[in-house]
PDB file of C-alpha atoms in Angstrom:
ATOM      1  CA  MET A 241      -0.237   0.011   0.030  1.00 51.00           C
ATOM      2  CA  ALA A 242       1.051   3.444  -0.978  1.00 52.00           C
ATOM      3  CA  TYR A 243       1.146   6.176   1.441  1.00 54.00           C
ATOM      4  CA  ASN A 244       1.316  10.202   1.094  1.00 60.00           C
ATOM      5  CA  ILE A 245       4.880  10.439   2.533  1.00 70.00           C
ATOM      6  CA  HIS A 246       6.581  14.154   2.244  1.00 72.00           C
ATOM      7  CA  PRO A 247       8.885  15.893   4.456  1.00 85.00           C
ATOM      8  CA  SER A 248       7.272  18.973   6.196  1.00 88.00           C
ATOM      9  CA  TYR A 249      10.776  20.675   6.675  1.00 92.00           C
ATOM     10  CA  ALA A 250      14.109  19.994   5.060  1.00 93.00           C
ATOM     11  CA  VAL A 251      16.887  22.321   6.120  1.00 94.00           C
ATOM     12  CA  ASP A 252      20.719  21.743   5.011  1.00 92.00           C
ATOM     13  CA  ASP A 253      23.309  23.475   3.183  1.00 89.00           C
ATOM     14  CA  ALA A 254      26.743  23.073   0.969  1.00 86.00           C
ATOM     15  CA  THR A 255      28.277  22.315   4.141  1.00 84.00           C
ATOM     16  CA  LEU A 256      26.817  19.203   4.294  1.00 89.00           C
ATOM     17  CA  LEU A 257      28.291  17.934   1.272  1.00 83.00           C
ATOM     18  CA  GLU A 258      31.743  18.771   2.440  1.00 85.00           C
ATOM     19  CA  THR A 259      31.208  17.063   5.868  1.00 89.00           C
ATOM     20  CA  ASP A 260      32.586  13.596   6.758  1.00 92.00           C
ATOM     21  CA  LEU A 261      29.410  12.233   8.224  1.00 94.00           C
ATOM     22  CA  THR A 262      31.164   9.064   9.616  1.00 95.00           C
ATOM     23  CA  THR A 263      32.225  11.681  12.346  1.00 96.00           C
ATOM     24  CA  CYS A 264      28.597  12.874  12.676  1.00 97.00           C
ATOM     25  CA  HIS A 265      25.633  11.819  14.901  1.00 98.00           C
ATOM     26  CA  LEU A 266      22.491  10.917  13.514  1.00 98.00           C
ATOM     27  CA  LEU A 267      19.308  11.918  16.083  1.00 98.00           C
ATOM     28  CA  VAL A 268      16.016  10.293  14.947  1.00 98.00           C
ATOM     29  CA  LEU A 269      12.988  11.095  16.473  1.00 97.00           C
ATOM     30  CA  ILE A 270       9.930   9.133  15.897  1.00 95.00           C
ATOM     31  CA  GLY A 271       6.474  10.225  17.267  1.00 91.00           C
ATOM     32  CA  LYS A 272       2.982   9.719  15.986  1.00 85.00           C
ATOM     33  CA  GLY A 273       2.407  10.516  12.717  1.00 85.00           C
ATOM     34  CA  THR A 274       5.860  11.864  12.476  1.00 90.00           C
ATOM     35  CA  PHE A 275       9.965  10.664  11.762  1.00 94.00           C
ATOM     36  CA  SER A 276      12.507  13.442  12.049  1.00 96.00           C
ATOM     37  CA  TYR A 277      16.079  13.514  11.803  1.00 97.00           C
ATOM     38  CA  ALA A 278      19.238  15.746  12.340  1.00 98.00           C
ATOM     39  CA  VAL A 279      22.812  15.710  11.821  1.00 97.00           C
ATOM     40  CA  PHE A 280      24.995  16.494  14.165  1.00 98.00           C
ATOM     41  CA  ASP A 281      28.808  17.069  14.566  1.00 97.00           C
ATOM     42  CA  PRO A 282      29.893  16.905  18.018  1.00 97.00           C
ATOM     43  CA  ALA A 283      33.222  18.105  17.272  1.00 96.00           C
ATOM     44  CA  ILE A 284      31.893  21.720  16.274  1.00 96.00           C
ATOM     45  CA  GLN A 285      28.787  21.048  18.240  1.00 98.00           C
ATOM     46  CA  LYS A 286      26.871  21.997  14.930  1.00 97.00           C
ATOM     47  CA  PHE A 287      23.602  20.790  13.194  1.00 97.00           C
ATOM     48  CA  LEU A 288      24.123  19.876  10.126  1.00 96.00           C
ATOM     49  CA  ALA A 289      20.562  19.510   8.622  1.00 96.00           C
ATOM     50  CA  LEU A 290      17.361  18.541   9.789  1.00 96.00           C
ATOM     51  CA  LYS A 291      14.375  16.658   8.113  1.00 96.00           C
ATOM     52  CA  SER A 292      10.939  16.079   9.247  1.00 95.00           C
ATOM     53  CA  TYR A 293       8.086  13.573   7.687  1.00 93.00           C
ATOM     54  CA  SER A 294       4.785  13.768   8.674  1.00 87.00           C
ATOM     55  CA  TYR A 295       1.821  11.311   7.640  1.00 81.00           C
ATOM     56  CA  GLN A 296      -1.422  10.114   8.840  1.00 72.00           C
ATOM     57  CA  PRO A 297      -1.019   8.209  12.098  1.00 60.00           C
ATOM     58  CA  GLN A 298      -2.782   4.900  12.315  1.00 59.00           C
ATOM     59  CA  LYS A 299      -4.172   2.715  14.468  1.00 58.00           C
ATOM     60  CA  MET A 300      -2.383  -0.144  13.963  1.00 51.00           C
ATOM     61  CA  ALA A 301       1.619  -0.141  14.281  1.00 58.00           C
ATOM     62  CA  VAL A 302       2.144  -1.975  10.926  1.00 56.00           C
ATOM     63  CA  ALA A 303       0.826   0.524   9.242  1.00 68.00           C
ATOM     64  CA  ASP A 304       3.294   3.044  10.698  1.00 80.00           C
ATOM     65  CA  LEU A 305       6.240   0.471   9.995  1.00 87.00           C
ATOM     66  CA  GLU A 306       5.172   0.719   6.444  1.00 86.00           C
ATOM     67  CA  MET A 307       5.009   4.352   6.227  1.00 86.00           C
ATOM     68  CA  ILE A 308       8.526   4.478   7.697  1.00 91.00           C
ATOM     69  CA  GLU A 309       9.564   1.779   5.438  1.00 90.00           C
ATOM     70  CA  GLN A 310       8.661   4.403   2.795  1.00 90.00           C
ATOM     71  CA  VAL A 311      10.774   6.973   3.902  1.00 91.00           C
ATOM     72  CA  PHE A 312      13.751   4.816   3.803  1.00 92.00           C
ATOM     73  CA  ASP A 313      12.855   4.152   0.198  1.00 89.00           C
ATOM     74  CA  VAL A 314      12.698   7.892  -0.562  1.00 88.00           C
ATOM     75  CA  ASP A 315      15.681   9.399   1.661  1.00 91.00           C
ATOM     76  CA  LYS A 316      18.758   8.177   0.792  1.00 88.00           C
ATOM     77  CA  LEU A 317      20.535  10.264   3.380  1.00 92.00           C
ATOM     78  CA  LEU A 318      19.452   7.623   5.990  1.00 93.00           C
ATOM     79  CA  LEU A 319      21.512   4.969   4.579  1.00 89.00           C
ATOM     80  CA  THR A 320      24.906   6.811   5.206  1.00 91.00           C
ATOM     81  CA  ALA A 321      27.385   5.378   7.599  1.00 93.00           C
ATOM     82  CA  PHE A 322      27.462   7.747  10.480  1.00 96.00           C
ATOM     83  CA  LYS A 323      29.789   7.725  13.649  1.00 96.00           C
ATOM     84  CA  SER A 324      26.418   6.814  15.920  1.00 97.00           C
ATOM     85  CA  VAL A 325      22.685   6.782  15.391  1.00 98.00           C
ATOM     86  CA  LEU A 326      20.470   7.952  18.422  1.00 98.00           C
ATOM     87  CA  LEU A 327      16.634   6.700  17.954  1.00 98.00           C
ATOM     88  CA  ALA A 328      13.918   8.342  20.131  1.00 98.00           C
ATOM     89  CA  PHE A 329      10.623   7.555  20.503  1.00 97.00           C
ATOM     90  CA  ASP A 330       7.635   9.525  21.530  1.00 96.00           C
ATOM     91  CA  THR A 331       5.355   7.287  22.866  1.00 94.00           C
ATOM     92  CA  PRO A 332       2.757   7.830  25.361  1.00 93.00           C
ATOM     93  CA  GLU A 333       3.493   4.742  27.349  1.00 95.00           C
ATOM     94  CA  CYS A 334       6.116   5.945  29.742  1.00 96.00           C
ATOM     95  CA  SER A 335       6.610   6.223  33.323  1.00 96.00           C
ATOM     96  CA  LEU A 336       9.108   8.053  35.894  1.00 97.00           C
ATOM     97  CA  ILE A 337      10.402   6.112  38.686  1.00 96.00           C
ATOM     98  CA  PRO A 338      12.712   7.314  41.143  1.00 96.00           C
ATOM     99  CA  GLU A 339      16.254   5.735  40.986  1.00 96.00           C
ATOM    100  CA  THR A 340      16.372   4.875  44.502  1.00 95.00           C
ATOM    101  CA  HIS A 341      13.472   2.772  44.050  1.00 94.00           C
ATOM    102  CA  TYR A 342      14.135   1.372  40.834  1.00 96.00           C
ATOM    103  CA  VAL A 343      14.318  -2.730  40.186  1.00 96.00           C
ATOM    104  CA  PRO A 344      15.616  -3.405  36.622  1.00 96.00           C
ATOM    105  CA  ARG A 345      13.298  -6.660  36.634  1.00 96.00           C
ATOM    106  CA  LEU A 346      10.525  -5.103  37.596  1.00 96.00           C
ATOM    107  CA  LYS A 347      10.395  -2.544  34.803  1.00 95.00           C
ATOM    108  CA  LYS A 348       7.260  -4.056  32.950  1.00 96.00           C
ATOM    109  CA  ASP A 349       5.724  -3.846  36.620  1.00 96.00           C
ATOM    110  CA  TYR A 350       6.252   0.051  36.893  1.00 96.00           C
ATOM    111  CA  LEU A 351       5.099   0.631  33.362  1.00 96.00           C
ATOM    112  CA  HIS A 352       1.810  -1.360  33.624  1.00 95.00           C
ATOM    113  CA  ALA A 353       0.689   0.159  36.734  1.00 94.00           C
ATOM    114  CA  VAL A 354      -0.151   3.172  35.060  1.00 92.00           C
ATOM    115  CA  HIS A 355      -0.454   1.701  31.200  1.00 94.00           C
ATOM    116  CA  GLN A 356      -2.380  -0.788  29.645  1.00 93.00           C
ATOM    117  CA  GLU A 357       0.185  -3.633  28.426  1.00 93.00           C
ATOM    118  CA  LYS A 358      -0.010  -3.910  24.588  1.00 89.00           C
ATOM    119  CA  LEU A 359       0.702  -6.542  22.122  1.00 87.00           C
ATOM    120  CA  GLN A 360       3.804  -6.622  20.708  1.00 90.00           C
ATOM    121  CA  GLU A 361       5.689  -4.016  23.212  1.00 95.00           C
ATOM    122  CA  ALA A 362       9.314  -3.876  24.053  1.00 97.00           C
ATOM    123  CA  VAL A 363       9.819  -2.142  27.122  1.00 97.00           C
ATOM    124  CA  LEU A 364      13.101  -0.060  27.865  1.00 98.00           C
ATOM    125  CA  ALA A 365      14.627   1.936  30.593  1.00 98.00           C
ATOM    126  CA  ASP A 366      16.510   5.096  30.524  1.00 98.00           C
ATOM    127  CA  THR A 367      18.750   5.872  33.538  1.00 96.00           C
ATOM    128  CA  MET A 368      19.255   9.657  34.321  1.00 96.00           C
ATOM    129  CA  PRO A 369      21.914   9.353  37.154  1.00 94.00           C
ATOM    130  CA  ALA A 370      21.883  13.396  37.506  1.00 91.00           C
ATOM    131  CA  LEU A 371      18.504  13.592  37.996  1.00 92.00           C
ATOM    132  CA  SER A 372      17.895  10.532  39.908  1.00 95.00           C
ATOM    133  CA  ILE A 373      15.368   9.091  37.817  1.00 96.00           C
ATOM    134  CA  VAL A 374      14.539   6.225  35.706  1.00 98.00           C
ATOM    135  CA  ASN A 375      12.416   6.619  32.641  1.00 98.00           C
ATOM    136  CA  VAL A 376      10.846   3.311  31.848  1.00 98.00           C
ATOM    137  CA  PHE A 377       8.528   3.154  28.212  1.00 98.00           C
ATOM    138  CA  ALA A 378       7.533   0.671  25.735  1.00 97.00           C
ATOM    139  CA  VAL A 379       7.581   1.110  21.980  1.00 96.00           C
ATOM    140  CA  ASP A 380       6.448  -1.561  19.191  1.00 94.00           C
ATOM    141  CA  LYS A 381       8.551  -4.382  19.257  1.00 95.00           C
ATOM    142  CA  ASP A 382       8.402  -4.723  14.964  1.00 93.00           C
ATOM    143  CA  LEU A 383       9.137  -0.904  14.881  1.00 94.00           C
ATOM    144  CA  LEU A 384      12.235  -1.051  17.165  1.00 96.00           C
ATOM    145  CA  GLY A 385      13.338  -4.007  15.285  1.00 96.00           C
ATOM    146  CA  PHE A 386      13.216  -2.719  11.937  1.00 95.00           C
ATOM    147  CA  LEU A 387      15.014   0.593  12.991  1.00 96.00           C
ATOM    148  CA  ARG A 388      17.705  -1.306  15.124  1.00 96.00           C
ATOM    149  CA  LYS A 389      18.597  -3.225  11.736  1.00 95.00           C
ATOM    150  CA  GLU A 390      18.563  -0.477   9.437  1.00 94.00           C
ATOM    151  CA  PHE A 391      20.586   1.638  11.385  1.00 95.00           C
ATOM    152  CA  SER A 392      22.724  -1.014  13.186  1.00 95.00           C
ATOM    153  CA  THR A 393      22.437   0.642  16.374  1.00 96.00           C
ATOM    154  CA  ASP A 394      21.149  -0.210  19.893  1.00 94.00           C
ATOM    155  CA  ARG A 395      21.293   3.223  21.099  1.00 97.00           C
ATOM    156  CA  ILE A 396      17.505   3.784  22.268  1.00 98.00           C
ATOM    157  CA  ILE A 397      15.882   6.481  24.581  1.00 98.00           C
ATOM    158  CA  HIS A 398      12.404   7.740  25.130  1.00 98.00           C
ATOM    159  CA  ALA A 399      11.814  11.441  23.610  1.00 98.00           C
ATOM    160  CA  HIS A 400      11.040  12.789  27.324  1.00 98.00           C
ATOM    161  CA  THR A 401      14.465  11.710  28.371  1.00 98.00           C
ATOM    162  CA  ALA A 402      16.027  14.173  26.223  1.00 98.00           C
ATOM    163  CA  LEU A 403      13.420  17.190  27.166  1.00 98.00           C
ATOM    164  CA  LEU A 404      14.446  16.387  30.825  1.00 98.00           C
ATOM    165  CA  GLN A 405      18.142  16.730  30.024  1.00 96.00           C
ATOM    166  CA  SER A 406      17.406  19.846  28.112  1.00 97.00           C
ATOM    167  CA  TYR A 407      14.992  21.842  30.660  1.00 97.00           C
ATOM    168  CA  PRO A 408      17.633  22.494  33.547  1.00 96.00           C
ATOM    169  CA  MET A 409      19.351  24.509  30.799  1.00 95.00           C
ATOM    170  CA  ASP A 410      16.650  26.845  30.801  1.00 95.00           C
ATOM    171  CA  LEU A 411      17.265  30.334  32.717  1.00 94.00           C
ATOM    172  CA  ASP A 412      13.785  29.940  34.518  1.00 96.00           C
ATOM    173  CA  TYR A 413      14.586  26.528  36.074  1.00 96.00           C
ATOM    174  CA  GLN A 414      15.533  27.477  39.260  1.00 96.00           C
ATOM    175  CA  SER A 415      12.154  29.994  39.871  1.00 96.00           C
ATOM    176  CA  GLY A 416      10.754  29.801  42.855  1.00 95.00           C
ATOM    177  CA  ASP A 417       7.237  30.940  41.369  1.00 95.00           C
ATOM    178  CA  GLY A 418       7.560  27.688  38.942  1.00 97.00           C
ATOM    179  CA  VAL A 419       8.083  27.114  35.263  1.00 98.00           C
ATOM    180  CA  ALA A 420       6.069  25.047  32.950  1.00 98.00           C
ATOM    181  CA  PHE A 421       7.101  23.499  29.925  1.00 98.00           C
ATOM    182  CA  VAL A 422       4.353  22.324  27.171  1.00 98.00           C
ATOM    183  CA  GLU A 423       5.904  20.239  24.224  1.00 97.00           C
ATOM    184  CA  VAL A 424       3.138  20.585  21.845  1.00 96.00           C
ATOM    185  CA  GLN A 425       2.863  17.775  19.008  1.00 91.00           C
ATOM    186  CA  ARG A 426      -0.035  16.876  16.676  1.00 85.00           C
ATOM    187  CA  ASN A 427      -2.904  15.801  19.170  1.00 88.00           C
ATOM    188  CA  ARG A 428      -0.747  15.526  21.991  1.00 93.00           C
ATOM    189  CA  PHE A 429       1.269  17.495  24.182  1.00 97.00           C
ATOM    190  CA  THR A 430       3.872  16.888  27.006  1.00 97.00           C
ATOM    191  CA  LEU A 431       3.609  18.872  30.232  1.00 98.00           C
ATOM    192  CA  THR A 432       6.710  19.263  32.377  1.00 98.00           C
ATOM    193  CA  VAL A 433       6.647  21.293  35.822  1.00 98.00           C
ATOM    194  CA  TYR A 434       9.621  22.499  37.985  1.00 98.00           C
ATOM    195  CA  THR A 435       9.775  24.604  41.209  1.00 97.00           C
ATOM    196  CA  SER A 436      13.091  25.919  42.458  1.00 97.00           C
ATOM    197  CA  GLY A 437      14.472  23.359  40.003  1.00 96.00           C
ATOM    198  CA  ASN A 438      12.704  20.469  41.479  1.00 96.00           C
ATOM    199  CA  LEU A 439      10.791  18.261  39.055  1.00 97.00           C
ATOM    200  CA  LEU A 440       7.242  18.148  39.928  1.00 97.00           C
ATOM    201  CA  ILE A 441       5.425  16.331  37.178  1.00 97.00           C
ATOM    202  CA  GLN A 442       5.883  15.086  33.630  1.00 97.00           C
ATOM    203  CA  GLN A 443       2.741  14.073  31.731  1.00 94.00           C
ATOM    204  CA  GLN A 444       1.565  13.537  28.172  1.00 95.00           C
ATOM    205  CA  HIS A 445      -2.074  14.357  27.426  1.00 95.00           C
ATOM    206  CA  GLU A 446      -3.918  14.289  24.180  1.00 94.00           C
ATOM    207  CA  TYR A 447      -6.040  17.292  22.856  1.00 95.00           C
ATOM    208  CA  GLN A 448      -8.177  18.547  20.181  1.00 93.00           C
ATOM    209  CA  GLU A 449      -8.127  21.888  20.897  1.00 92.00           C
ATOM    210  CA  GLY A 450      -6.559  24.456  22.935  1.00 93.00           C
ATOM    211  CA  LEU A 451      -8.903  24.667  25.427  1.00 95.00           C
ATOM    212  CA  ASP A 452      -7.945  21.045  26.122  1.00 96.00           C
ATOM    213  CA  ILE A 453      -4.389  22.254  26.707  1.00 96.00           C
ATOM    214  CA  VAL A 454      -5.172  25.245  29.180  1.00 96.00           C
ATOM    215  CA  TYR A 455      -7.908  22.549  31.159  1.00 96.00           C
ATOM    216  CA  HIS A 456      -5.098  20.229  31.494  1.00 97.00           C
ATOM    217  CA  LEU A 457      -2.505  22.751  32.508  1.00 97.00           C
ATOM    218  CA  VAL A 458      -4.281  24.447  34.949  1.00 96.00           C
ATOM    219  CA  ASN A 459      -6.076  21.663  36.419  1.00 97.00           C
ATOM    220  CA  THR A 460      -2.569  19.638  36.824  1.00 97.00           C
ATOM    221  CA  LEU A 461      -1.089  23.230  38.613  1.00 97.00           C
ATOM    222  CA  ARG A 462      -3.751  23.571  40.798  1.00 96.00           C
ATOM    223  CA  GLN A 463      -3.269  19.765  42.175  1.00 97.00           C
ATOM    224  CA  LEU A 464       0.061  20.314  42.376  1.00 97.00           C
ATOM    225  CA  GLY A 465      -0.408  23.866  44.581  1.00 96.00           C
ATOM    226  CA  VAL A 466       1.219  26.042  41.906  1.00 96.00           C
ATOM    227  CA  ASP A 467      -0.200  29.644  41.051  1.00 94.00           C
ATOM    228  CA  GLU A 468      -0.831  29.271  37.008  1.00 93.00           C
ATOM    229  CA  GLN A 469      -1.374  33.608  37.223  1.00 94.00           C
ATOM    230  CA  LYS A 470       2.694  33.213  38.432  1.00 95.00           C
ATOM    231  CA  ILE A 471       4.483  30.586  36.920  1.00 97.00           C
ATOM    232  CA  LYS A 472       6.076  31.045  33.966  1.00 97.00           C
ATOM    233  CA  VAL A 473       4.774  28.526  30.507  1.00 97.00           C
ATOM    234  CA  LYS A 474       7.017  27.637  27.692  1.00 97.00           C
ATOM    235  CA  LEU A 475       5.282  26.570  24.602  1.00 97.00           C
ATOM    236  CA  SER A 476       7.534  24.454  22.055  1.00 97.00           C
ATOM    237  CA  GLY A 477       6.514  22.785  19.071  1.00 95.00           C
ATOM    238  CA  ALA A 478       5.144  23.475  15.419  1.00 91.00           C
ATOM    239  CA  LEU A 479       3.050  26.543  16.464  1.00 92.00           C
ATOM    240  CA  ALA A 480       2.891  30.116  15.135  1.00 89.00           C
ATOM    241  CA  THR A 481       1.151  33.475  17.242  1.00 90.00           C
ATOM    242  CA  ASP A 482      -2.002  32.955  15.241  1.00 91.00           C
ATOM    243  CA  SER A 483      -2.548  29.293  15.595  1.00 91.00           C
ATOM    244  CA  GLN A 484      -5.864  28.434  17.509  1.00 91.00           C
ATOM    245  CA  VAL A 485      -3.566  26.310  20.500  1.00 92.00           C
ATOM    246  CA  TYR A 486      -1.478  29.645  21.090  1.00 94.00           C
ATOM    247  CA  GLN A 487      -4.183  31.885  21.245  1.00 94.00           C
ATOM    248  CA  GLU A 488      -6.316  29.705  23.411  1.00 94.00           C
ATOM    249  CA  VAL A 489      -3.522  29.552  25.953  1.00 94.00           C
ATOM    250  CA  PHE A 490      -2.443  33.398  25.664  1.00 94.00           C
ATOM    251  CA  LYS A 491      -5.789  34.286  26.805  1.00 94.00           C
ATOM    252  CA  PHE A 492      -5.599  32.351  29.958  1.00 93.00           C
ATOM    253  CA  ILE A 493      -2.026  32.075  31.150  1.00 94.00           C
ATOM    254  CA  PRO A 494      -0.482  35.725  31.584  1.00 94.00           C
ATOM    255  CA  ARG A 495       3.025  34.527  31.676  1.00 96.00           C
ATOM    256  CA  LEU A 496       3.435  32.672  28.323  1.00 96.00           C
ATOM    257  CA  GLU A 497       6.605  32.565  26.386  1.00 96.00           C
ATOM    258  CA  TRP A 498       8.158  30.329  23.537  1.00 96.00           C
ATOM    259  CA  THR A 499      10.919  27.830  24.661  1.00 96.00           C
ATOM    260  CA  GLN A 500      14.021  29.288  23.343  1.00 92.00           C
ATOM    261  CA  ARG A 501      16.484  27.479  20.846  1.00 94.00           C
ATOM    262  CA  LEU A 502      19.021  25.406  22.852  1.00 95.00           C
ATOM    263  CA  SER A 503      22.271  27.580  23.906  1.00 92.00           C
ATOM    264  CA  GLY A 504      25.750  26.321  23.499  1.00 94.00           C
ATOM    265  CA  PHE A 505      25.111  24.729  19.939  1.00 97.00           C
ATOM    266  CA  LYS A 506      25.531  26.102  16.417  1.00 97.00           C
ATOM    267  CA  TYR A 507      23.188  25.820  13.888  1.00 97.00           C
ATOM    268  CA  ILE A 508      23.196  26.166  10.033  1.00 96.00           C
ATOM    269  CA  THR A 509      21.785  29.877   8.537  1.00 95.00           C
ATOM    270  CA  GLN A 510      18.886  27.683   7.342  1.00 95.00           C
ATOM    271  CA  MET A 511      17.978  26.620  10.855  1.00 95.00           C
ATOM    272  CA  GLN A 512      18.231  30.049  12.563  1.00 95.00           C
ATOM    273  CA  GLU A 513      15.376  30.936   9.809  1.00 94.00           C
ATOM    274  CA  ILE A 514      13.052  28.507  11.660  1.00 94.00           C
ATOM    275  CA  PRO A 515      11.790  29.504  15.149  1.00 94.00           C
ATOM    276  CA  GLY A 516      13.774  27.605  17.684  1.00 91.00           C
ATOM    277  CA  TYR A 517      10.983  26.565  19.645  1.00 95.00           C
ATOM    278  CA  TYR A 518      10.162  24.189  16.592  1.00 96.00           C
ATOM    279  CA  PHE A 519      12.221  21.300  17.124  1.00 96.00           C
ATOM    280  CA  HIS A 520      13.162  21.521  20.431  1.00 97.00           C
ATOM    281  CA  ASN A 521      12.401  17.997  21.053  1.00 97.00           C
ATOM    282  CA  LEU A 522      14.867  16.812  18.213  1.00 98.00           C
ATOM    283  CA  TYR A 523      17.369  19.067  19.167  1.00 98.00           C
ATOM    284  CA  ALA A 524      17.728  18.185  22.807  1.00 98.00           C
ATOM    285  CA  LEU A 525      18.722  14.415  21.705  1.00 98.00           C
ATOM    286  CA  ALA A 526      22.067  16.231  21.172  1.00 98.00           C
ATOM    287  CA  LEU A 527      22.385  16.122  24.823  1.00 97.00           C
ATOM    288  CA  CYS A 528      22.047  12.621  24.836  1.00 97.00           C
ATOM    289  CA  VAL A 529      24.844  11.243  22.446  1.00 93.00           C
TER     290      VAL A 529
END
C-alpha cells in the first residue's frame, strides 16, 4: 500500500556535502505520525541538517512501520554511515521512577501499573543518574526491530528523557514561582513542571483544541499547588502566534513565552530562520549522545 509521505521540513546547506558524516551523529525522533532527524557534528557542536516527515497516524502499528519503510525508500541520507545513530521514541506509554526505588527486573510492572500492556511491545528504561530518575517506556517491538536493523544501532531512548536533560539549561529552571514546559505535537502535548529546580510532574495528554491544553495545564498546576497566574509557561512545537492553540493558551496564561533554542550549540543559517521552539525536542537529543 502506498502512503502520502512527504517532508514537512527539509533543511541543510552546502556544508553537508563537504562534511565527513562518519564523524557525525544521526539523531532520529519517531512520534505519532512523524519521523524526524538531525545531523549533528560533535566536534564543532553544530547541527548540519534537519528533516521532518509527517503522515496520517494509524491505529495499527504495522501501518506506521510501512510508512517509515517508505521514508527509507525515498531518503537515501538515512543509508549513510554515521559515527552513531540515536533513536528516540515519543510514545505515551512511559513512566518516571525514582532511581532509589527502581528494580530492573520489575520495569514492566512499573509501566503497567500506569499504562495498559500492549501486544508486541518492548519495554525499555533510561537511567538518568544526574536527576536520580529512571524513565521506563514501551515501544512497538516490530518498529524497534526494523529501525535497529536499518541503522545497526542499540542506542535507544525515550523523547522525554532528552527533554528532561534540556530543561535545566533554561534560565527559569530555578524559579521559585515555577516554570511549566509545554511541548506540543499533533493531538498530543507533554507537560513538565518545575519549582525551584525540582521536578514536580511530567505527563502527556491528548488534545483536540487549545482549550484542552488550558484545561489540563491549569488543572495540573492547581493539583500541584502552583499558581497559574505566577508560573511561567513555555511553549514549544510547530506552532505560530496566530494558531488556535497559542491564542487559547495566551488568553488564560498571563506569563506565556516560547521556549528558546538550546544554547551551547551552533545551527546552520537555514535552521536559524526557523523558530527555535519548532524542533526543541529534536535538538535536545544532542544532549544524550
